[in-house]
Amino acid sequence: MKVENINQNFRTPYAGQQRKSPQFTGMSSLEQKITELLPANKTLSKMKKLEWLKGEIGGILITALGTGLVAPIFIGFNPFVKAPENATPEKKKEVNNTKWYTALRQPISAILAILFQVSALTPINKWLDYIINTPEYSKNFGIHVDQSEINGKSFVETTVKQELKKEGIKKPGWLKAITKGYSKIKEERKAYDDLFDSRVDEKIDTQIEKVANKFAENGKITIGKRKLDNKTLSELINKQIDEYIKDAQKLKIDNEGLAYYTEKAKMLVGNEEHLRNIFTDIPHDYKQLETYLKNLLVKETNPDVRRIIQDVLDHDEDLRESRISRTLERIDKIKDMCKGEYTSNKYLNAMSTRNAELDRIITKLKLNKIKEPEKATDTIITDSIRKMARNCQFNEKDNLLKSILHDTDTFDFDSSKLWKKIHKDITKGYKKLIENKYKSFKQITQVIIGVCITLPITCNALNWVYPRFMEIVFPGLSGVKKSQNKTGGDK
């Protein structure tokens, strides 16, 4: 799992670091707001709508586009296919006609490929989704592709769509815009999409939770009546440990950061009284707060305080009030780390100790990894998970560790909460595993179906359609000449 919130003592980024924003319920997407401010906003929005081209249908369409538009040019103007130098004009024309007859076959081939392959792709995918996600049939496949307990997203989306339909909830069509208006239908469609997405996420999370709870109870990931083998489970545990190590490494402060935060702490603590005066009883309205801060900035003569006020103004309007409260809280945290008596040296030592504690956690997690997954026993697996929980747990009374880890999603002081979370994280890793395995299985199945069924049908259709098409549209190229009406007999 990623670290969701970095310790509030170190929220402000120094040069070269990316700012981490806290998450607020009901807050609009920060990513969306950033995108809206970019000069190429419209271009980016249009490109985002083309993401579906990354899928299987997109691949077919792009291939067909190349076959239908690009290939004919290289075939028709192929310089290596030409009549002999001493050939008659009729022979040269025949060779040229042959090249273009072959070239024009490509667009027809592309159209037929789209018709047959795309039309066949949807039912094939639905059929594969159904058998892999339905316990009655999925039990006949390997456990690494069995999605009967944790369904694939496309299958869940189909299920949710059917459930909403039974509830009488349907996505409004654009034709209704004629009577209701475009903006109203757009709003209703967005409301449907939001409800649909939340239902899908909720269903997937519930399934993961169910498998994770069983895993926590019996030490095994269970799919139907089958249990995941120890080797695969050990590899999933090792991958999850790697993720926790990455999270701990993100919390460390490098040398550049140590210098930056030491200077920042001096600035905050040195102006504590003044900052508490100007940041008390601030307006809660976004616009009023912006005006209030701008007025403060104009009147302020202290350059350090001006930098702090400007830092708040540089944040999104949704985050400014929170930024102010975190700035005041940070002063308290800095003093706590120095045990109530702040000095630059004490604070620098405290941050160095902080890094040392994180290094200790990272080392413990590395030692926690299962050395030989193929030889792992049930006991080794259970012990590894217990050690993970201990290594990710901190004492709530340990102010140093609490100051480092209390705002993260990876570490916690509650052992029962950690136990459940670790099993859920490993289960999510298993979900990614079966998604990747199923993707490979589906691609192989589609290739087999394409070679054995779709391709022969497409080729037969092309052999039947193309000569008739050419006789009608390009009779000269196909060798068919219009009959000429004779006005008299032979003399």
Coordinates of C-alpha atoms in Angstrom, one line a residue:
M1 CA 0.0 0.0 0.0
K2 CA 1.2 3.5 -0.7
V3 CA 1.8 6.0 2.2
E4 CA -1.4 8.1 2.1
N5 CA -0.3 11.0 4.3
I6 CA 3.2 12.0 5.1
N7 CA 3.9 13.1 8.7
Q8 CA 2.5 16.6 9.1
N9 CA 5.9 17.8 10.5
F10 CA 7.2 17.4 6.9
R11 CA 4.3 18.4 4.7
T12 CA 5.9 21.3 3.0
P13 CA 8.1 20.2 0.1
Y14 CA 11.6 21.4 -0.3
A15 CA 13.1 22.0 -3.8
G16 CA 12.8 19.0 -6.0
Q17 CA 10.1 17.2 -3.9
Q18 CA 6.5 16.8 -5.0
R19 CA 3.8 18.3 -2.7
K20 CA 1.6 15.7 -1.0
S21 CA -2.0 16.9 -0.6
P22 CA -4.3 15.6 2.2
Q23 CA -7.6 14.0 1.2
F24 CA -10.8 15.6 2.2
T25 CA -14.3 14.1 1.8
G26 CA -16.3 15.9 -0.9
M27 CA -13.2 17.6 -2.3
S28 CA -13.0 17.9 -6.0
S29 CA -10.2 16.0 -7.8
L30 CA -7.0 17.9 -7.5
E31 CA -5.8 16.2 -10.7
Q32 CA -8.8 17.5 -12.5
K33 CA -8.2 21.0 -11.3
I34 CA -4.6 21.0 -12.3
T35 CA -5.6 19.7 -15.8
E36 CA -8.1 22.5 -16.1
L37 CA -5.4 25.1 -15.5
L38 CA -3.1 23.7 -18.1
P39 CA -2.9 25.6 -21.5
A40 CA -3.4 22.3 -23.4
N41 CA -6.5 21.4 -21.3
K42 CA -8.8 20.8 -24.3
T43 CA -6.2 18.7 -26.1
L44 CA -5.6 16.6 -23.0
S45 CA -9.4 16.1 -22.5
K46 CA -9.8 14.9 -26.1
M47 CA -6.8 12.6 -25.8
K48 CA -8.3 11.1 -22.6
K49 CA -11.4 10.2 -24.5
L50 CA -9.2 8.1 -26.8
E51 CA -8.0 5.8 -24.0
W52 CA -10.3 3.1 -25.2
L53 CA -8.0 2.6 -28.2
K54 CA -5.5 0.9 -25.8
G55 CA -7.9 -2.0 -25.6
E56 CA -8.5 -5.0 -27.9
I57 CA -11.0 -3.2 -30.1
G58 CA -8.7 -0.3 -30.4
G59 CA -5.9 -2.6 -31.5
I60 CA -8.2 -4.2 -34.2
L61 CA -9.2 -0.7 -35.5
I62 CA -5.7 0.6 -35.6
T63 CA -4.5 -2.5 -37.5
A64 CA -7.4 -2.2 -39.9
L65 CA -6.6 1.5 -40.4
G66 CA -3.0 0.6 -41.4
T67 CA -4.1 -2.3 -43.6
G68 CA -6.8 -0.2 -45.4
L69 CA -5.0 3.1 -45.8
V70 CA -1.3 2.6 -45.6
A71 CA -0.7 -0.8 -47.2
P72 CA -2.4 0.0 -50.5
I73 CA 0.0 2.9 -51.2
F74 CA 3.1 0.7 -50.8
I75 CA 1.5 -2.1 -52.9
G76 CA 0.2 0.1 -55.7
F77 CA 3.4 2.1 -56.0
N78 CA 5.8 -0.8 -55.4
P79 CA 8.9 0.0 -57.6
F80 CA 10.2 -3.5 -57.4
V81 CA 7.2 -5.0 -59.2
K82 CA 7.3 -3.9 -62.8
A83 CA 7.1 -5.2 -66.4
P84 CA 10.3 -6.1 -68.3
E85 CA 12.0 -3.2 -70.1
N86 CA 11.1 -4.5 -73.5
A87 CA 7.5 -5.2 -72.6
T88 CA 4.7 -3.9 -74.7
P89 CA 2.4 -1.1 -73.5
E90 CA -0.4 -3.6 -73.0
K91 CA 1.9 -5.8 -70.8
K92 CA 3.0 -2.8 -68.7
K93 CA -0.6 -1.8 -68.2
E94 CA -1.5 -5.3 -67.2
V95 CA 1.3 -5.4 -64.5
N96 CA 0.2 -2.0 -63.2
N97 CA -3.5 -3.1 -63.0
T98 CA -2.4 -6.2 -61.2
K99 CA -0.6 -4.2 -58.5
W100 CA -3.6 -1.9 -58.0
Y101 CA -6.0 -4.9 -58.0
T102 CA -4.0 -6.4 -55.2
A103 CA -3.7 -3.0 -53.4
L104 CA -7.4 -2.3 -53.4
R105 CA -7.9 -5.7 -51.8
Q106 CA -6.5 -4.3 -48.5
P107 CA -9.3 -1.8 -47.7
I108 CA -11.9 -4.5 -48.3
S109 CA -9.9 -6.9 -46.1
A110 CA -9.7 -4.2 -43.4
I111 CA -13.5 -3.6 -43.4
L112 CA -14.3 -7.3 -43.2
A113 CA -11.8 -7.7 -40.4
I114 CA -13.5 -5.0 -38.4
L115 CA -17.0 -6.5 -39.1
F116 CA -16.1 -10.1 -38.2
Q117 CA -13.4 -9.6 -35.5
V118 CA -15.0 -6.7 -33.6
S119 CA -18.5 -8.3 -33.7
A120 CA -17.0 -11.6 -32.5
L121 CA -14.8 -10.0 -29.8
T122 CA -17.6 -8.8 -27.5
P123 CA -19.4 -12.1 -27.2
I124 CA -16.1 -14.0 -26.9
N125 CA -15.0 -11.7 -24.0
K126 CA -18.4 -12.0 -22.3
W127 CA -18.3 -15.8 -22.6
L128 CA -14.8 -16.0 -21.2
D129 CA -15.7 -13.6 -18.4
Y130 CA -18.8 -15.7 -17.6
I131 CA -16.9 -19.1 -17.3
I132 CA -14.0 -17.6 -15.4
N133 CA -16.2 -15.8 -12.9
T134 CA -18.9 -18.5 -12.4
P135 CA -17.9 -21.1 -9.7
E136 CA -19.6 -23.9 -11.7
Y137 CA -17.1 -23.5 -14.6
S138 CA -14.1 -21.6 -13.1
K139 CA -13.3 -24.6 -10.9
N140 CA -12.2 -26.4 -14.0
F141 CA -9.4 -23.9 -14.6
G142 CA -6.3 -23.1 -12.7
I143 CA -6.7 -21.2 -9.4
H144 CA -4.4 -18.5 -10.8
V145 CA -7.2 -17.5 -13.3
D146 CA -10.2 -18.4 -11.2
Q147 CA -12.1 -15.2 -10.5
S148 CA -15.2 -16.7 -8.9
E149 CA -14.4 -15.2 -5.5
I150 CA -12.9 -11.9 -6.6
N151 CA -14.6 -11.1 -9.9
G152 CA -12.9 -9.3 -12.7
K153 CA -13.9 -5.6 -13.2
S154 CA -15.7 -6.1 -16.5
F155 CA -17.8 -9.0 -15.0
V156 CA -18.7 -6.8 -12.0
E157 CA -19.6 -3.9 -14.3
T158 CA -22.0 -6.2 -16.2
T159 CA -23.5 -7.4 -12.9
V160 CA -24.0 -3.9 -11.5
K161 CA -25.5 -2.7 -14.7
Q162 CA -28.1 -5.5 -14.5
E163 CA -28.8 -4.8 -10.8
L164 CA -29.4 -1.1 -11.5
K165 CA -31.7 -2.1 -14.4
K166 CA -33.7 -4.3 -12.1
E167 CA -34.0 -1.3 -9.7
G168 CA -35.4 0.8 -12.6
I169 CA -32.2 2.9 -12.8
K170 CA -31.0 3.4 -16.4
K171 CA -28.5 5.8 -17.9
P172 CA -30.4 8.5 -19.8
G173 CA -29.9 8.6 -23.6
W174 CA -28.8 11.7 -25.4
L175 CA -32.0 11.8 -27.3
K176 CA -33.8 12.9 -24.1
A177 CA -31.8 16.1 -24.4
I178 CA -34.4 17.2 -26.9
T179 CA -37.1 17.5 -24.3
K180 CA -35.0 17.9 -21.0
G181 CA -32.1 20.0 -22.3
Y182 CA -28.5 19.1 -22.8
S183 CA -27.2 20.3 -19.4
K184 CA -29.9 18.4 -17.6
I185 CA -29.2 15.1 -19.4
K186 CA -25.5 15.6 -18.9
E187 CA -26.0 16.0 -15.2
E188 CA -28.3 12.9 -15.0
R189 CA -25.7 10.9 -16.9
K190 CA -22.9 12.0 -14.6
A191 CA -25.1 11.0 -11.6
Y192 CA -25.6 7.6 -13.1
D193 CA -21.9 7.2 -13.8
D194 CA -21.0 8.2 -10.2
L195 CA -23.6 5.7 -8.8
F196 CA -22.4 3.0 -11.2
D197 CA -18.7 3.5 -10.3
S198 CA -19.4 3.5 -6.6
R199 CA -21.4 0.3 -6.8
V200 CA -18.6 -1.4 -8.8
D201 CA -15.9 -0.3 -6.3
E202 CA -18.1 -1.3 -3.4
K203 CA -18.8 -4.8 -4.8
I204 CA -15.1 -5.5 -5.6
D205 CA -14.0 -4.2 -2.2
T206 CA -16.6 -6.4 -0.5
Q207 CA -15.3 -9.5 -2.3
I208 CA -11.7 -8.7 -1.4
E209 CA -12.7 -8.2 2.2
K210 CA -14.5 -11.5 2.3
V211 CA -11.5 -13.5 0.9
A212 CA -9.1 -11.5 3.2
N213 CA -11.2 -12.3 6.3
K214 CA -11.0 -16.1 5.5
F215 CA -7.3 -15.7 4.8
A216 CA -6.8 -14.1 8.3
E217 CA -8.8 -16.9 9.9
N218 CA -7.1 -20.0 8.3
G219 CA -3.8 -18.6 6.9
K220 CA -4.8 -19.5 3.3
I221 CA -6.2 -17.7 0.4
T222 CA -9.2 -19.8 -0.4
I223 CA -11.0 -19.8 -3.8
G224 CA -14.1 -22.1 -3.7
K225 CA -12.8 -25.4 -2.2
R226 CA -9.2 -24.8 -3.4
K227 CA -6.4 -23.1 -1.5
L228 CA -3.6 -21.1 -3.1
D229 CA -0.2 -22.9 -3.1
N230 CA 2.4 -21.9 -0.5
K231 CA 5.0 -20.8 -3.2
T232 CA 2.6 -18.3 -4.8
L233 CA 1.4 -17.1 -1.4
S234 CA 5.0 -16.6 -0.2
E235 CA 5.8 -14.6 -3.4
L236 CA 2.8 -12.4 -2.7
I237 CA 3.9 -11.8 0.9
N238 CA 7.4 -10.9 -0.3
K239 CA 6.0 -8.4 -2.9
Q240 CA 3.9 -6.8 -0.1
I241 CA 6.9 -6.5 2.1
D242 CA 8.7 -4.7 -0.7
E243 CA 5.7 -2.3 -0.9
Y244 CA 5.9 -1.6 2.8
I245 CA 9.7 -1.0 2.5
K246 CA 9.0 1.6 -0.3
D247 CA 6.5 3.3 2.0
A248 CA 9.0 3.5 4.8
Q249 CA 11.7 4.8 2.4
K250 CA 9.4 7.6 1.3
L251 CA 9.2 8.8 4.8
K252 CA 12.9 9.3 5.1
I253 CA 14.4 12.7 4.7
D254 CA 17.6 13.1 2.6
N255 CA 20.4 15.6 3.3
E256 CA 18.8 18.3 1.2
G257 CA 15.6 17.8 3.1
L258 CA 17.3 17.9 6.5
A259 CA 18.8 21.3 5.7
Y260 CA 15.5 22.6 4.3
Y261 CA 13.4 21.5 7.3
T262 CA 15.9 22.8 9.8
E263 CA 15.7 26.2 8.2
K264 CA 11.9 26.0 8.0
A265 CA 11.6 25.0 11.6
K266 CA 13.7 28.0 12.6
M267 CA 11.4 30.3 10.6
L268 CA 8.2 28.9 12.1
V269 CA 9.3 28.7 15.8
G270 CA 11.0 32.1 15.6
N271 CA 7.7 33.7 14.5
E272 CA 5.3 31.5 16.5
E273 CA 3.6 34.2 18.5
H274 CA 3.0 36.4 15.4
L275 CA 1.8 33.5 13.3
R276 CA -0.7 32.4 16.0
N277 CA -2.1 36.0 16.1
I278 CA -2.6 36.4 12.4
F279 CA -3.9 32.8 11.8
T280 CA -6.5 32.8 14.6
D281 CA -10.2 33.4 13.8
I282 CA -9.6 33.2 10.1
P283 CA -12.6 33.3 7.7
H284 CA -13.9 29.9 6.6
D285 CA -15.3 31.1 3.2
Y286 CA -12.8 30.5 0.4
K287 CA -13.1 33.9 -1.2
Q288 CA -13.0 35.8 2.2
L289 CA -10.0 33.8 3.3
E290 CA -8.2 34.6 0.0
T291 CA -8.9 38.4 0.5
Y292 CA -7.8 38.1 4.2
L293 CA -4.5 36.5 3.3
K294 CA -3.8 39.0 0.5
N295 CA -4.3 41.8 2.9
L296 CA -2.0 40.2 5.4
L297 CA 0.6 39.9 2.7
V298 CA 0.4 43.6 1.8
K299 CA 0.8 44.7 5.4
E300 CA 3.5 42.2 6.5
T301 CA 7.0 43.5 6.7
N302 CA 8.7 40.3 8.1
P303 CA 10.1 38.4 5.0
D304 CA 9.9 35.0 6.7
V305 CA 6.2 35.5 7.6
R306 CA 5.6 36.8 4.1
R307 CA 7.0 33.5 2.7
I308 CA 4.7 31.5 5.0
I309 CA 1.6 33.5 3.9
Q310 CA 2.5 33.3 0.3
D311 CA 3.0 29.5 0.7
V312 CA -0.6 29.3 1.9
L313 CA -1.9 31.4 -1.0
D314 CA 0.0 29.2 -3.5
H315 CA -2.2 26.2 -2.4
D316 CA -5.5 25.4 -4.0
E317 CA -8.4 27.4 -2.3
D318 CA -9.8 24.1 -0.9
L319 CA -6.6 23.5 1.0
R320 CA -5.7 26.9 2.4
E321 CA -7.6 26.7 5.6
S322 CA -6.1 23.2 6.2
R323 CA -2.7 24.5 5.3
I324 CA -2.9 27.2 8.0
S325 CA -4.0 24.7 10.7
R326 CA -1.2 22.3 9.8
T327 CA 1.3 25.1 9.9
L328 CA 0.3 25.9 13.5
E329 CA 0.2 22.2 14.4
R330 CA 3.7 21.8 12.9
I331 CA 5.1 24.3 15.3
D332 CA 3.8 22.2 18.2
K333 CA 5.3 19.0 16.6
I334 CA 8.7 20.7 16.1
K335 CA 8.7 21.6 19.8
D336 CA 7.6 18.2 20.8
M337 CA 10.4 16.6 18.9
C338 CA 12.8 18.9 20.8
K339 CA 11.1 17.9 24.1
G340 CA 9.7 21.4 24.5
E341 CA 13.0 23.3 24.1
Y342 CA 13.6 24.0 20.5
T343 CA 17.1 24.6 19.0
S344 CA 18.3 24.0 15.5
N345 CA 20.7 21.3 16.7
K346 CA 18.1 19.5 18.7
Y347 CA 15.7 19.5 15.8
L348 CA 18.3 18.3 13.3
N349 CA 19.3 15.5 15.7
A350 CA 15.6 14.5 16.1
M351 CA 15.2 14.3 12.3
S352 CA 18.4 12.2 12.1
T353 CA 17.0 9.9 14.8
R354 CA 13.8 9.7 12.8
N355 CA 15.7 8.5 9.7
A356 CA 17.6 6.0 11.9
E357 CA 14.2 4.6 13.2
L358 CA 13.0 4.2 9.7
D359 CA 16.2 2.4 8.7
R360 CA 15.6 0.0 11.5
I361 CA 12.1 -0.7 10.4
I362 CA 13.3 -1.2 6.8
T363 CA 15.9 -3.6 7.9
K364 CA 13.4 -5.6 9.9
L365 CA 11.1 -5.8 7.0
K366 CA 13.9 -7.0 4.7
L367 CA 14.7 -9.8 7.2
N368 CA 11.1 -10.6 7.3
K369 CA 11.0 -11.8 3.6
I370 CA 10.6 -15.5 2.9
K371 CA 14.0 -16.7 1.6
E372 CA 12.9 -19.8 -0.4
P373 CA 9.2 -19.5 -1.4
E374 CA 9.2 -22.9 -3.1
K375 CA 10.1 -24.5 0.3
A376 CA 7.7 -22.4 2.4
T377 CA 5.5 -24.2 4.9
D378 CA 2.2 -23.1 6.5
T379 CA 4.2 -22.2 9.7
I380 CA 6.8 -20.1 7.8
I381 CA 4.0 -18.2 6.1
T382 CA 2.1 -17.5 9.3
D383 CA 5.2 -16.4 11.1
S384 CA 6.2 -14.1 8.3
I385 CA 2.8 -12.4 8.4
R386 CA 3.0 -12.0 12.2
K387 CA 6.4 -10.5 11.9
M388 CA 5.1 -8.1 9.3
A389 CA 2.3 -7.0 11.7
R390 CA 4.9 -6.5 14.5
N391 CA 7.2 -4.5 12.3
C392 CA 4.5 -2.2 11.0
Q393 CA 3.2 -1.6 14.5
F394 CA 4.4 1.2 16.7
N395 CA 3.8 2.1 20.4
E396 CA 1.3 5.0 20.7
K397 CA 3.2 6.3 23.6
D398 CA 6.5 6.5 21.7
N399 CA 6.3 10.1 20.6
L400 CA 9.1 9.8 18.0
L401 CA 7.6 6.8 16.2
K402 CA 4.1 8.3 16.5
S403 CA 5.3 11.5 14.9
I404 CA 6.7 9.6 12.0
L405 CA 4.1 6.9 11.4
H406 CA 0.8 8.0 12.7
D407 CA -0.4 9.7 9.5
T408 CA 0.5 6.8 7.2
D409 CA -1.7 4.0 5.9
T410 CA 1.0 1.4 6.1
F411 CA 1.8 1.6 9.9
D412 CA -0.5 1.6 12.9
F413 CA -0.5 1.1 16.6
D414 CA -3.6 -1.1 16.6
S415 CA -2.5 -4.7 16.1
S416 CA -5.9 -6.1 15.2
K417 CA -6.4 -3.4 12.6
L418 CA -2.9 -4.1 11.1
W419 CA -3.6 -7.9 11.1
K420 CA -6.7 -7.4 8.9
K421 CA -5.0 -4.7 6.7
I422 CA -2.0 -6.9 5.9
H423 CA -4.2 -9.8 4.9
K424 CA -6.3 -7.5 2.8
D425 CA -3.2 -6.0 1.1
I426 CA -1.9 -9.5 0.2
T427 CA -5.3 -10.4 -1.1
K428 CA -5.2 -7.3 -3.3
G429 CA -1.9 -8.6 -4.6
Y430 CA -3.5 -11.9 -5.4
K431 CA -6.2 -10.0 -7.3
K432 CA -3.6 -8.4 -9.5
L433 CA -2.0 -11.8 -10.0
I434 CA -5.2 -13.4 -11.3
E435 CA -5.9 -10.3 -13.4
N436 CA -2.6 -10.6 -15.2
K437 CA -2.9 -14.4 -15.5
Y438 CA -6.4 -14.1 -16.9
K439 CA -5.3 -11.4 -19.4
S440 CA -2.7 -13.8 -20.8
F441 CA -5.2 -16.7 -20.8
K442 CA -7.8 -14.5 -22.6
Q443 CA -5.3 -13.3 -25.3
I444 CA -4.2 -16.9 -26.0
T445 CA -7.8 -18.0 -26.2
Q446 CA -8.7 -15.1 -28.6
V447 CA -5.7 -16.0 -30.8
I448 CA -6.8 -19.7 -31.0
I449 CA -10.4 -18.7 -31.8
G450 CA -9.2 -16.2 -34.3
V451 CA -6.9 -18.6 -36.2
C452 CA -9.4 -21.5 -36.1
I453 CA -12.7 -19.6 -36.6
T454 CA -12.6 -15.9 -37.3
L455 CA -9.7 -15.8 -39.7
P456 CA -11.1 -18.6 -42.0
I457 CA -14.5 -16.9 -42.1
T458 CA -12.9 -13.5 -42.9
C459 CA -10.8 -15.0 -45.7
N460 CA -13.7 -16.9 -47.3
A461 CA -15.8 -13.8 -47.1
L462 CA -13.0 -11.7 -48.7
N463 CA -12.6 -14.2 -51.5
W464 CA -16.3 -14.1 -52.3
V465 CA -16.8 -10.3 -51.8
Y466 CA -13.7 -8.9 -53.4
P467 CA -14.0 -10.2 -57.1
R468 CA -17.7 -9.1 -57.2
F469 CA -16.9 -5.7 -55.7
M470 CA -14.1 -5.1 -58.3
E471 CA -16.3 -6.2 -61.2
I472 CA -18.9 -3.6 -60.2
V473 CA -16.7 -0.7 -59.1
F474 CA -13.4 -1.2 -61.1
P475 CA -14.2 -3.4 -64.0
G476 CA -11.1 -2.3 -65.9
L477 CA -8.8 -3.6 -63.1
S478 CA -10.7 -6.9 -62.8
G479 CA -10.3 -7.6 -66.5
V480 CA -14.0 -7.3 -67.2
K481 CA -14.8 -5.1 -70.3
K482 CA -18.1 -3.6 -71.0
S483 CA -19.7 -5.3 -74.0
Q484 CA -20.0 -3.1 -76.9
N485 CA -23.1 -2.8 -79.0
K486 CA -22.4 -3.8 -82.6
T487 CA -24.0 -1.8 -85.3
G488 CA -23.5 -4.3 -88.1
G489 CA -22.3 -7.8 -89.0
D490 CA -19.0 -9.0 -90.4
K491 CA -18.3 -8.1 -94.0

